[in-house]
Tab-separated table of N, CA and C in Angstrom:
chain	number	residue	atom	x	y	z
A	714	MET	N	-0.131	7.183	-15.456
A	714	MET	CA	1.014	6.279	-15.442
A	714	MET	C	0.582	4.976	-14.802
A	715	SER	N	0.882	3.893	-15.447
A	715	SER	CA	0.504	2.602	-14.899
A	715	SER	C	1.741	1.718	-14.816
A	716	LEU	N	2.009	1.220	-13.623
A	716	LEU	CA	3.129	0.307	-13.438
A	716	LEU	C	2.582	-1.114	-13.409
A	717	ALA	N	3.294	-2.033	-14.018
A	717	ALA	CA	2.869	-3.428	-14.019
A	717	ALA	C	2.804	-3.934	-12.585
A	718	LEU	N	1.779	-4.698	-12.286
A	718	LEU	CA	1.599	-5.217	-10.940
A	718	LEU	C	1.771	-6.739	-10.956
A	719	GLU	N	3.025	-7.164	-10.997
A	719	GLU	CA	3.299	-8.584	-10.941
A	719	GLU	C	2.797	-9.142	-9.617
A	720	PHE	N	2.373	-10.414	-9.634
A	720	PHE	CA	1.860	-11.008	-8.412
A	720	PHE	C	2.937	-11.027	-7.338
A	721	PHE	N	4.098	-11.534	-7.673
A	721	PHE	CA	5.268	-11.464	-6.797
A	721	PHE	C	6.462	-11.086	-7.663
A	722	ALA	N	7.064	-9.960	-7.364
A	722	ALA	CA	8.203	-9.482	-8.141
A	722	ALA	C	9.505	-9.938	-7.492
A	723	THR	N	10.546	-9.984	-8.295
A	723	THR	CA	11.871	-10.302	-7.784
A	723	THR	C	12.373	-9.144	-6.924
A	724	ASP	N	13.396	-9.418	-6.120
A	724	ASP	CA	13.996	-8.353	-5.307
A	724	ASP	C	14.504	-7.220	-6.191
A	725	GLU	N	15.078	-7.563	-7.335
A	725	GLU	CA	15.586	-6.546	-8.260
A	725	GLU	C	14.440	-5.681	-8.790
A	726	ALA	N	13.320	-6.302	-9.139
A	726	ALA	CA	12.170	-5.547	-9.638
A	726	ALA	C	11.597	-4.640	-8.550
A	727	VAL	N	11.583	-5.127	-7.318
A	727	VAL	CA	11.104	-4.305	-6.199
A	727	VAL	C	12.037	-3.116	-5.988
A	728	ALA	N	13.336	-3.344	-6.089
A	728	ALA	CA	14.295	-2.235	-5.957
A	728	ALA	C	14.057	-1.195	-7.055
A	729	ASP	N	13.759	-1.656	-8.263
A	729	ASP	CA	13.454	-0.732	-9.352
A	729	ASP	C	12.190	0.078	-9.047
A	730	LEU	N	11.171	-0.584	-8.503
A	730	LEU	CA	9.936	0.116	-8.129
A	730	LEU	C	10.195	1.150	-7.039
A	731	GLU	N	11.049	0.779	-6.086
A	731	GLU	CA	11.415	1.717	-5.016
A	731	GLU	C	12.094	2.959	-5.606
A	732	ALA	N	12.938	2.758	-6.616
A	732	ALA	CA	13.610	3.887	-7.271
A	732	ALA	C	12.601	4.760	-8.009
A	733	VAL	N	11.638	4.131	-8.668
A	733	VAL	CA	10.580	4.886	-9.348
A	733	VAL	C	9.795	5.701	-8.324
A	734	LEU	N	9.483	5.090	-7.184
A	734	LEU	CA	8.760	5.797	-6.130
A	734	LEU	C	9.563	6.991	-5.616
A	735	ALA	N	10.834	6.800	-5.384
A	735	ALA	CA	11.679	7.901	-4.894
A	735	ALA	C	11.690	9.061	-5.883
A	736	ARG	N	11.821	8.743	-7.177
A	736	ARG	CA	11.804	9.800	-8.201
A	736	ARG	C	10.441	10.488	-8.252
A	737	ALA	N	9.383	9.700	-8.169
A	737	ALA	CA	8.030	10.272	-8.226
A	737	ALA	C	7.759	11.161	-7.017
A	738	GLN	N	8.225	10.731	-5.851
A	738	GLN	CA	8.026	11.537	-4.642
A	738	GLN	C	8.800	12.848	-4.738
A	739	ALA	N	9.967	12.802	-5.361
A	739	ALA	CA	10.819	13.991	-5.454
A	739	ALA	C	10.328	14.982	-6.507
A	740	SER	N	9.917	14.474	-7.668
A	740	SER	CA	9.619	15.411	-8.752
A	740	SER	C	8.518	14.952	-9.700
A	741	GLY	N	7.759	13.945	-9.339
A	741	GLY	CA	6.726	13.449	-10.240
A	741	GLY	C	5.401	14.158	-10.075
A	742	THR	N	4.505	13.868	-10.980
A	742	THR	CA	3.141	14.372	-10.867
A	742	THR	C	2.409	13.581	-9.784
A	743	GLU	N	1.260	14.073	-9.393
A	743	GLU	CA	0.463	13.356	-8.388
A	743	GLU	C	0.082	11.963	-8.902
A	744	ALA	N	-0.251	11.862	-10.164
A	744	ALA	CA	-0.598	10.564	-10.745
A	744	ALA	C	0.597	9.614	-10.709
A	745	GLU	N	1.784	10.114	-11.013
A	745	GLU	CA	2.985	9.274	-10.957
A	745	GLU	C	3.254	8.806	-9.528
A	746	ARG	N	3.048	9.704	-8.566
A	746	ARG	CA	3.238	9.331	-7.158
A	746	ARG	C	2.271	8.225	-6.757
A	747	VAL	N	1.003	8.405	-7.097
A	747	VAL	CA	-0.011	7.414	-6.724
A	747	VAL	C	0.296	6.068	-7.371
A	748	ALA	N	0.609	6.066	-8.652
A	748	ALA	CA	0.907	4.813	-9.339
A	748	ALA	C	2.098	4.100	-8.702
A	749	ALA	N	3.126	4.855	-8.361
A	749	ALA	CA	4.311	4.261	-7.735
A	749	ALA	C	4.000	3.766	-6.329
A	750	LEU	N	3.223	4.531	-5.573
A	750	LEU	CA	2.833	4.104	-4.228
A	750	LEU	C	2.053	2.790	-4.276
A	751	VAL	N	1.126	2.696	-5.209
A	751	VAL	CA	0.324	1.471	-5.333
A	751	VAL	C	1.209	0.295	-5.722
A	752	ALA	N	2.109	0.507	-6.675
A	752	ALA	CA	2.980	-0.589	-7.121
A	752	ALA	C	3.875	-1.095	-5.991
A	753	VAL	N	4.469	-0.184	-5.237
A	753	VAL	CA	5.342	-0.607	-4.138
A	753	VAL	C	4.508	-1.229	-3.019
A	754	ALA	N	3.368	-0.644	-2.708
A	754	ALA	CA	2.505	-1.223	-1.671
A	754	ALA	C	2.104	-2.648	-2.031
A	755	TRP	N	1.786	-2.874	-3.295
A	755	TRP	CA	1.397	-4.218	-3.738
A	755	TRP	C	2.535	-5.212	-3.495
A	756	GLN	N	3.748	-4.820	-3.801
A	756	GLN	CA	4.877	-5.727	-3.613
A	756	GLN	C	5.267	-5.882	-2.146
A	757	MET	N	4.921	-4.928	-1.326
A	757	MET	CA	5.250	-4.996	0.106
A	757	MET	C	4.205	-5.760	0.918
A	758	ARG	N	3.061	-6.111	0.306
A	758	ARG	CA	1.945	-6.661	1.067
A	758	ARG	C	2.307	-7.878	1.894
A	759	GLN	N	3.226	-8.715	1.428
A	759	GLN	CA	3.664	-9.866	2.215
A	759	GLN	C	5.090	-9.705	2.715
A	760	ARG	N	5.863	-8.837	2.110
A	760	ARG	CA	7.245	-8.606	2.542
A	760	ARG	C	7.291	-7.751	3.810
A	761	ASP	N	6.449	-6.723	3.848
A	761	ASP	CA	6.400	-5.780	4.971
A	761	ASP	C	4.986	-5.201	4.990
A	762	THR	N	4.071	-5.938	5.599
A	762	THR	CA	2.650	-5.608	5.542
A	762	THR	C	2.362	-4.236	6.133
A	763	GLN	N	3.001	-3.883	7.243
A	763	GLN	CA	2.746	-2.571	7.840
A	763	GLN	C	3.161	-1.443	6.896
A	764	ARG	N	4.271	-1.597	6.231
A	764	ARG	CA	4.694	-0.575	5.270
A	764	ARG	C	3.726	-0.532	4.100
A	765	ALA	N	3.293	-1.700	3.647
A	765	ALA	CA	2.327	-1.747	2.541
A	765	ALA	C	1.070	-0.970	2.900
A	766	LEU	N	0.588	-1.149	4.122
A	766	LEU	CA	-0.617	-0.444	4.554
A	766	LEU	C	-0.375	1.066	4.652
A	767	ALA	N	0.800	1.465	5.114
A	767	ALA	CA	1.123	2.894	5.191
A	767	ALA	C	1.192	3.503	3.787
A	768	LEU	N	1.814	2.793	2.855
A	768	LEU	CA	1.882	3.268	1.474
A	768	LEU	C	0.487	3.326	0.860
A	769	ALA	N	-0.329	2.327	1.151
A	769	ALA	CA	-1.703	2.296	0.641
A	769	ALA	C	-2.504	3.472	1.187
A	770	ASP	N	-2.318	3.784	2.458
A	770	ASP	CA	-3.014	4.935	3.048
A	770	ASP	C	-2.608	6.233	2.345
A	771	GLU	N	-1.311	6.390	2.108
A	771	GLU	CA	-0.847	7.595	1.422
A	771	GLU	C	-1.410	7.670	0.005
A	772	ALA	N	-1.388	6.549	-0.695
A	772	ALA	CA	-1.925	6.523	-2.059
A	772	ALA	C	-3.410	6.863	-2.060
A	773	GLN	N	-4.146	6.316	-1.091
A	773	GLN	CA	-5.585	6.581	-1.001
A	773	GLN	C	-5.846	8.073	-0.795
A	774	CYS	N	-5.061	8.702	0.056
A	774	CYS	CA	-5.219	10.137	0.308
A	774	CYS	C	-4.934	10.968	-0.936
A	775	ARG	N	-4.000	10.538	-1.746
A	775	ARG	CA	-3.597	11.293	-2.934
A	775	ARG	C	-4.458	10.974	-4.158
A	776	LEU	N	-5.161	9.870	-4.132
A	776	LEU	CA	-5.870	9.378	-5.318
A	776	LEU	C	-6.890	10.384	-5.848
A	777	ALA	N	-7.632	11.019	-4.971
A	777	ALA	CA	-8.678	11.944	-5.415
A	777	ALA	C	-8.122	13.108	-6.226
A	778	SER	N	-6.932	13.574	-5.883
A	778	SER	CA	-6.365	14.730	-6.584
A	778	SER	C	-5.487	14.340	-7.771
A	779	ALA	N	-5.290	13.052	-7.987
A	779	ALA	CA	-4.458	12.606	-9.109
A	779	ALA	C	-5.253	12.673	-10.412
A	780	ASP	N	-4.551	12.929	-11.492
A	780	ASP	CA	-5.179	13.091	-12.800
A	780	ASP	C	-5.339	11.724	-13.488
A	781	PHE	N	-6.352	10.977	-13.031
A	781	PHE	CA	-6.713	9.701	-13.635
A	781	PHE	C	-8.174	9.771	-14.054
A	782	CYS	N	-8.542	8.991	-15.047
A	782	CYS	CA	-9.957	8.888	-15.396
A	782	CYS	C	-10.685	8.149	-14.267
A	783	VAL	N	-11.990	8.203	-14.271
A	783	VAL	CA	-12.797	7.598	-13.206
A	783	VAL	C	-12.524	6.098	-13.097
A	784	ALA	N	-12.448	5.404	-14.220
A	784	ALA	CA	-12.222	3.950	-14.194
A	784	ALA	C	-10.861	3.610	-13.599
A	785	GLU	N	-9.845	4.414	-13.913
A	785	GLU	CA	-8.503	4.150	-13.372
A	785	GLU	C	-8.470	4.414	-11.870
A	786	LYS	N	-9.153	5.453	-11.426
A	786	LYS	CA	-9.249	5.706	-9.988
A	786	LYS	C	-9.948	4.552	-9.287
A	787	GLN	N	-10.996	4.021	-9.918
A	787	GLN	CA	-11.704	2.882	-9.330
A	787	GLN	C	-10.797	1.652	-9.287
A	788	ARG	N	-10.048	1.418	-10.355
A	788	ARG	CA	-9.143	0.269	-10.411
A	788	ARG	C	-8.048	0.393	-9.358
A	789	LEU	N	-7.458	1.564	-9.232
A	789	LEU	CA	-6.409	1.765	-8.231
A	789	LEU	C	-6.977	1.668	-6.816
A	790	GLY	N	-8.159	2.220	-6.614
A	790	GLY	CA	-8.808	2.098	-5.313
A	790	GLY	C	-9.088	0.650	-4.951
A	791	ALA	N	-9.487	-0.127	-5.942
A	791	ALA	CA	-9.730	-1.556	-5.702
A	791	ALA	C	-8.431	-2.276	-5.356
A	792	ARG	N	-7.353	-1.919	-6.020
A	792	ARG	CA	-6.053	-2.539	-5.730
A	792	ARG	C	-5.640	-2.220	-4.291
A	793	LEU	N	-5.873	-0.989	-3.863
A	793	LEU	CA	-5.552	-0.616	-2.483
A	793	LEU	C	-6.411	-1.406	-1.494
A	794	MET	N	-7.680	-1.611	-1.832
A	794	MET	CA	-8.549	-2.391	-0.963
A	794	MET	C	-8.099	-3.857	-0.930
A	795	LEU	N	-7.610	-4.349	-2.062
A	795	LEU	CA	-7.125	-5.731	-2.106
A	795	LEU	C	-5.893	-5.888	-1.209
A	796	ILE	N	-5.038	-4.893	-1.183
A	796	ILE	CA	-3.879	-4.914	-0.273
A	796	ILE	C	-4.366	-5.014	1.167
A	797	ARG	N	-5.383	-4.231	1.497
A	797	ARG	CA	-5.940	-4.281	2.860
A	797	ARG	C	-6.599	-5.633	3.139
A	798	GLY	N	-7.268	-6.182	2.140
A	798	GLY	CA	-7.875	-7.504	2.297
A	798	GLY	C	-6.836	-8.580	2.546
A	799	GLU	N	-5.730	-8.505	1.821
A	799	GLU	CA	-4.668	-9.484	2.025
A	799	GLU	C	-4.032	-9.316	3.395
A	800	ALA	N	-3.900	-8.078	3.853
A	800	ALA	CA	-3.367	-7.840	5.198
A	800	ALA	C	-4.284	-8.478	6.243
A	801	LYS	N	-5.582	-8.341	6.060
A	801	LYS	CA	-6.537	-8.971	6.993
A	801	LYS	C	-6.358	-10.491	6.986
A	802	TRP	N	-6.199	-11.066	5.813
A	802	TRP	CA	-5.985	-12.517	5.704
A	802	TRP	C	-4.706	-12.915	6.437
A	803	LEU	N	-3.652	-12.150	6.240
A	803	LEU	CA	-2.364	-12.492	6.843
A	803	LEU	C	-2.394	-12.469	8.371
A	804	ILE	N	-3.237	-11.591	8.949
A	804	ILE	CA	-3.308	-11.549	10.412
A	804	ILE	C	-4.451	-12.400	10.952
A	805	GLY	N	-5.100	-13.160	10.074
A	805	GLY	CA	-6.121	-14.104	10.517
A	805	GLY	C	-7.520	-13.544	10.649
A	806	GLU	N	-7.745	-12.335	10.164
A	806	GLU	CA	-9.088	-11.763	10.170
A	806	GLU	C	-9.767	-12.146	8.849
A	807	LEU	N	-10.141	-13.430	8.778
A	807	LEU	CA	-10.586	-14.012	7.516
A	807	LEU	C	-11.895	-13.415	7.008
A	808	ASP	N	-12.871	-13.217	7.888
A	808	ASP	CA	-14.149	-12.662	7.436
A	808	ASP	C	-13.979	-11.244	6.894
A	809	ALA	N	-13.188	-10.433	7.576
A	809	ALA	CA	-12.938	-9.064	7.111
A	809	ALA	C	-12.174	-9.088	5.785
A	810	GLY	N	-11.188	-9.965	5.675
A	810	GLY	CA	-10.440	-10.089	4.430
A	810	GLY	C	-11.321	-10.524	3.279
A	811	LYS	N	-12.210	-11.454	3.559
A	811	LYS	CA	-13.125	-11.942	2.517
A	811	LYS	C	-14.060	-10.829	2.059
A	812	ALA	N	-14.612	-10.070	2.999
A	812	ALA	CA	-15.530	-8.991	2.639
A	812	ALA	C	-14.834	-7.937	1.778
A	813	LEU	N	-13.634	-7.536	2.170
A	813	LEU	CA	-12.882	-6.559	1.382
A	813	LEU	C	-12.575	-7.096	-0.014
A	814	THR	N	-12.187	-8.358	-0.077
A	814	THR	CA	-11.796	-8.949	-1.352
A	814	THR	C	-12.993	-9.123	-2.279
A	815	GLU	N	-14.131	-9.500	-1.736
A	815	GLU	CA	-15.333	-9.612	-2.569
A	815	GLU	C	-15.713	-8.258	-3.155
A	816	SER	N	-15.555	-7.209	-2.378
A	816	SER	CA	-15.832	-5.859	-2.865
A	816	SER	C	-14.862	-5.463	-3.972
A	817	THR	N	-13.590	-5.820	-3.784
A	817	THR	CA	-12.606	-5.489	-4.828
A	817	THR	C	-12.901	-6.250	-6.107
A	818	LEU	N	-13.341	-7.476	-5.972
A	818	LEU	CA	-13.660	-8.277	-7.157
A	818	LEU	C	-14.755	-7.588	-7.974
A	819	GLN	N	-15.756	-7.039	-7.312
A	819	GLN	CA	-16.813	-6.301	-8.020
A	819	GLN	C	-16.233	-5.097	-8.753
A	820	SER	N	-15.350	-4.357	-8.099
A	820	SER	CA	-14.741	-3.189	-8.737
A	820	SER	C	-13.884	-3.586	-9.929
A	821	PHE	N	-13.094	-4.631	-9.761
A	821	PHE	CA	-12.257	-5.079	-10.877
A	821	PHE	C	-13.118	-5.555	-12.044
A	822	THR	N	-14.219	-6.203	-11.748
A	822	THR	CA	-15.119	-6.674	-12.794
A	822	THR	C	-15.754	-5.492	-13.528
A	823	GLN	N	-16.171	-4.476	-12.773
A	823	GLN	CA	-16.784	-3.290	-13.379
A	823	GLN	C	-15.828	-2.544	-14.292
A	824	THR	N	-14.545	-2.579	-13.980
A	824	THR	CA	-13.559	-1.852	-14.785
A	824	THR	C	-12.841	-2.761	-15.775
A	825	ASP	N	-13.322	-3.974	-15.935
A	825	ASP	CA	-12.711	-4.940	-16.866
A	825	ASP	C	-11.225	-5.151	-16.590
A	826	ASP	N	-10.859	-5.199	-15.315
A	826	ASP	CA	-9.469	-5.428	-14.916
A	826	ASP	C	-9.300	-6.922	-14.622
A	827	ALA	N	-8.935	-7.672	-15.648
A	827	ALA	CA	-8.809	-9.125	-15.507
A	827	ALA	C	-7.693	-9.505	-14.540
A	828	LEU	N	-6.595	-8.771	-14.556
A	828	LEU	CA	-5.489	-9.056	-13.645
A	828	LEU	C	-5.922	-8.842	-12.198
A	829	GLY	N	-6.594	-7.738	-11.940
A	829	GLY	CA	-7.094	-7.479	-10.595
A	829	GLY	C	-8.095	-8.539	-10.150
A	830	ALA	N	-8.995	-8.926	-11.046
A	830	ALA	CA	-9.977	-9.961	-10.715
A	830	ALA	C	-9.295	-11.289	-10.415
A	831	THR	N	-8.257	-11.599	-11.168
A	831	THR	CA	-7.506	-12.827	-10.926
A	831	THR	C	-6.853	-12.795	-9.550
A	832	ASP	N	-6.245	-11.679	-9.197
A	832	ASP	CA	-5.613	-11.543	-7.884
A	832	ASP	C	-6.654	-11.659	-6.771
A	833	ALA	N	-7.831	-11.079	-6.979
A	833	ALA	CA	-8.903	-11.178	-5.979
A	833	ALA	C	-9.381	-12.624	-5.839
A	834	HIS	N	-9.522	-13.324	-6.957
A	834	HIS	CA	-9.927	-14.736	-6.895
A	834	HIS	C	-8.887	-15.565	-6.142
A	835	TRP	N	-7.600	-15.284	-6.384
A	835	TRP	CA	-6.543	-16.015	-5.675
A	835	TRP	C	-6.691	-15.810	-4.168
A	836	LEU	N	-6.886	-14.556	-3.753
A	836	LEU	CA	-6.999	-14.281	-2.324
A	836	LEU	C	-8.257	-14.926	-1.739
A	837	LEU	N	-9.351	-14.891	-2.469
A	837	LEU	CA	-10.565	-15.558	-1.987
A	837	LEU	C	-10.331	-17.057	-1.827
A	838	ALA	N	-9.568	-17.662	-2.724
A	838	ALA	CA	-9.246	-19.086	-2.605
A	838	ALA	C	-8.401	-19.355	-1.353
A	839	MET	N	-7.426	-18.485	-1.103
A	839	MET	CA	-6.580	-18.676	0.085
A	839	MET	C	-7.394	-18.522	1.370
A	840	ILE	N	-8.305	-17.566	1.368
A	840	ILE	CA	-9.168	-17.374	2.535
A	840	ILE	C	-10.064	-18.589	2.721
A	841	ALA	N	-10.625	-19.101	1.636
A	841	ALA	CA	-11.495	-20.268	1.711
A	841	ALA	C	-10.737	-21.474	2.271
A	842	ILE	N	-9.512	-21.652	1.854
A	842	ILE	CA	-8.695	-22.764	2.362
A	842	ILE	C	-8.526	-22.606	3.882
A	843	ASP	N	-8.208	-21.398	4.313
A	843	ASP	CA	-8.014	-21.161	5.746
A	843	ASP	C	-9.316	-21.296	6.550
A	844	GLN	N	-10.440	-21.142	5.875
A	844	GLN	CA	-11.733	-21.313	6.544
A	844	GLN	C	-12.243	-22.755	6.397
A	845	ASN	N	-11.387	-23.629	5.885
A	845	ASN	CA	-11.755	-25.027	5.649
A	845	ASN	C	-12.966	-25.159	4.735
A	846	ASP	N	-13.035	-24.290	3.765
A	846	ASP	CA	-14.150	-24.292	2.809
A	846	ASP	C	-13.659	-24.855	1.488
């Protein structure tokens, strides 16, 4: 199951994702849970960074047992790392954020995830601006 990962979703779209997550947690497959956790974590990354990180941790723990192909697991793992990279940027740990984001960019490139690569490039640009680069 793959949920669209808009860069910034509307409040209504986030509420819909939260409902999908609640349903997946109650009665979904492990793959549905992981996909929903990643989607909500992505949208929470700037709205509620601590919650985003908690959701990302849960998704990471469940990812190995979810029924995804290897490339999808790599793509989802990269998205989770990008969430962590953005969290580092938000708290001013620019070097750590840059390192995480550069790693995610490699993963997104390997899996031909253009959307993920675009998001990683955006974050690298924001980090560069904050580093006066």
